[in-house]
């Protein structure tokens, strides 16, 4: 049997090749005593999308190394070892500290190792580690979710945030859209839309926006988080029970307003409350909004504006709200209470808005 040339330092162990040219084992793996393939540090690092130094750190600090490693031999990870590392990644993603995640990985029965995630081949930015498309940043130690001092462009300042918000922050910075959506959907299923918005999504949105202002970069993180949040919220709308109100609520941004995520959150919370609605996006022009109100004959209309430039009182005069005997509500930071006409009511927080609109249409 012949073998490949000796590898350079840091490369995987050479793969045996028999005389017919067939590989003896898979690359980076060697059979263990129980005939189970064992992977090298480099192979496991590629599989998990972390740096090899991170695996050595997890081994040294938390005891998450190969279960049968002996001094003087290369580290070789078996299936159970890899499953524990994947459990640690899941715990990190959900906001646990590295020590908590390691304790969880050691004590929880590990499932069979899953198919390795794809690693995004992207250049490092501001010193950040490699990025997973389905996972976390390198080991959880390279991302600082802090409650104190300014961290520059790398971390998120999540003052007083819970583990759910920290996990969402990790997934957002990793550009892990699947995990962002999954974490939000799980939180809304268990705690409701309003609680997930106030305790999880809103703090991370604020922290990502502040990080972008500090560093001048990270627009892709904010965009991905907003898009994923909109998808998760709309899944609540799509799976909501049948509405109880015969006349719907029309929800729309004012013409020209581009921000609409909080309005989508209001729609999702109303849908979960069995309040039927017609939600329109930011591209609806003035004449389309008027036609939507006229055709829907709604019980209430909610107009959203985040920018004062678009929150003009004349918008309320251009749509046939009063002729439909509908209650007129406005929401968003763009509205000035002093400038509103007498028939329009300004809604406050998301929780208040849900309660007020539900009371209006359901009684």
PDB file of C-alpha atoms in Angstrom, residues 156 168-169 171-173 175 177 180-181 184 200-209 218-233 261:
ATOM      1  CA  UNK A 156     -23.759  43.927  20.763  1.00  0.00           C
ATOM      2  CA  UNK A 168     -30.791  35.813  18.864  1.00  0.00           C
ATOM      3  CA  UNK A 169     -27.901  38.281  18.828  1.00  0.00           C
ATOM      4  CA  UNK A 171     -27.455  34.115  15.338  1.00  0.00           C
ATOM      5  CA  UNK A 172     -27.910  37.563  13.779  1.00  0.00           C
ATOM      6  CA  UNK A 173     -24.196  38.393  13.887  1.00  0.00           C
ATOM      7  CA  UNK A 175     -25.933  35.816   9.529  1.00  0.00           C
ATOM      8  CA  UNK A 177     -31.116  33.246   9.021  1.00  0.00           C
ATOM      9  CA  UNK A 180     -32.911  33.643  13.704  1.00  0.00           C
ATOM     10  CA  UNK A 181     -36.295  32.595  12.345  1.00  0.00           C
ATOM     11  CA  UNK A 184     -38.229  33.881  17.022  1.00  0.00           C
ATOM     12  CA  UNK A 200     -36.178  39.466  22.639  1.00  0.00           C
ATOM     13  CA  UNK A 201     -36.503  41.061  19.229  1.00  0.00           C
ATOM     14  CA  UNK A 202     -36.685  44.749  20.118  1.00  0.00           C
ATOM     15  CA  UNK A 203     -33.514  44.731  22.318  1.00  0.00           C
ATOM     16  CA  UNK A 204     -31.522  42.974  19.594  1.00  0.00           C
ATOM     17  CA  UNK A 205     -32.808  45.314  16.886  1.00  0.00           C
ATOM     18  CA  UNK A 206     -31.772  48.272  19.022  1.00  0.00           C
ATOM     19  CA  UNK A 207     -28.349  46.777  19.761  1.00  0.00           C
ATOM     20  CA  UNK A 208     -27.673  45.952  16.105  1.00  0.00           C
ATOM     21  CA  UNK A 209     -28.661  49.494  15.087  1.00  0.00           C
ATOM     22  CA  UNK A 218     -23.132  45.873   9.764  1.00  0.00           C
ATOM     23  CA  UNK A 219     -25.984  46.948   7.529  1.00  0.00           C
ATOM     24  CA  UNK A 220     -26.225  43.339   6.340  1.00  0.00           C
ATOM     25  CA  UNK A 221     -26.812  42.150   9.917  1.00  0.00           C
ATOM     26  CA  UNK A 222     -29.637  44.623  10.433  1.00  0.00           C
ATOM     27  CA  UNK A 223     -31.223  43.807   7.080  1.00  0.00           C
ATOM     28  CA  UNK A 224     -31.091  40.069   7.684  1.00  0.00           C
ATOM     29  CA  UNK A 225     -32.556  40.455  11.175  1.00  0.00           C
ATOM     30  CA  UNK A 226     -35.439  42.598   9.903  1.00  0.00           C
ATOM     31  CA  UNK A 227     -36.173  40.241   6.995  1.00  0.00           C
ATOM     32  CA  UNK A 228     -36.087  37.156   9.217  1.00  0.00           C
ATOM     33  CA  UNK A 229     -38.254  38.828  11.847  1.00  0.00           C
ATOM     34  CA  UNK A 230     -40.797  39.751   9.196  1.00  0.00           C
ATOM     35  CA  UNK A 231     -40.845  36.138   7.961  1.00  0.00           C
ATOM     36  CA  UNK A 232     -41.336  34.782  11.489  1.00  0.00           C
ATOM     37  CA  UNK A 233     -44.100  37.278  12.265  1.00  0.00           C
ATOM     38  CA  UNK A 261     -41.681  45.799  10.916  1.00  0.00           C
TER      39      UNK A 261
END
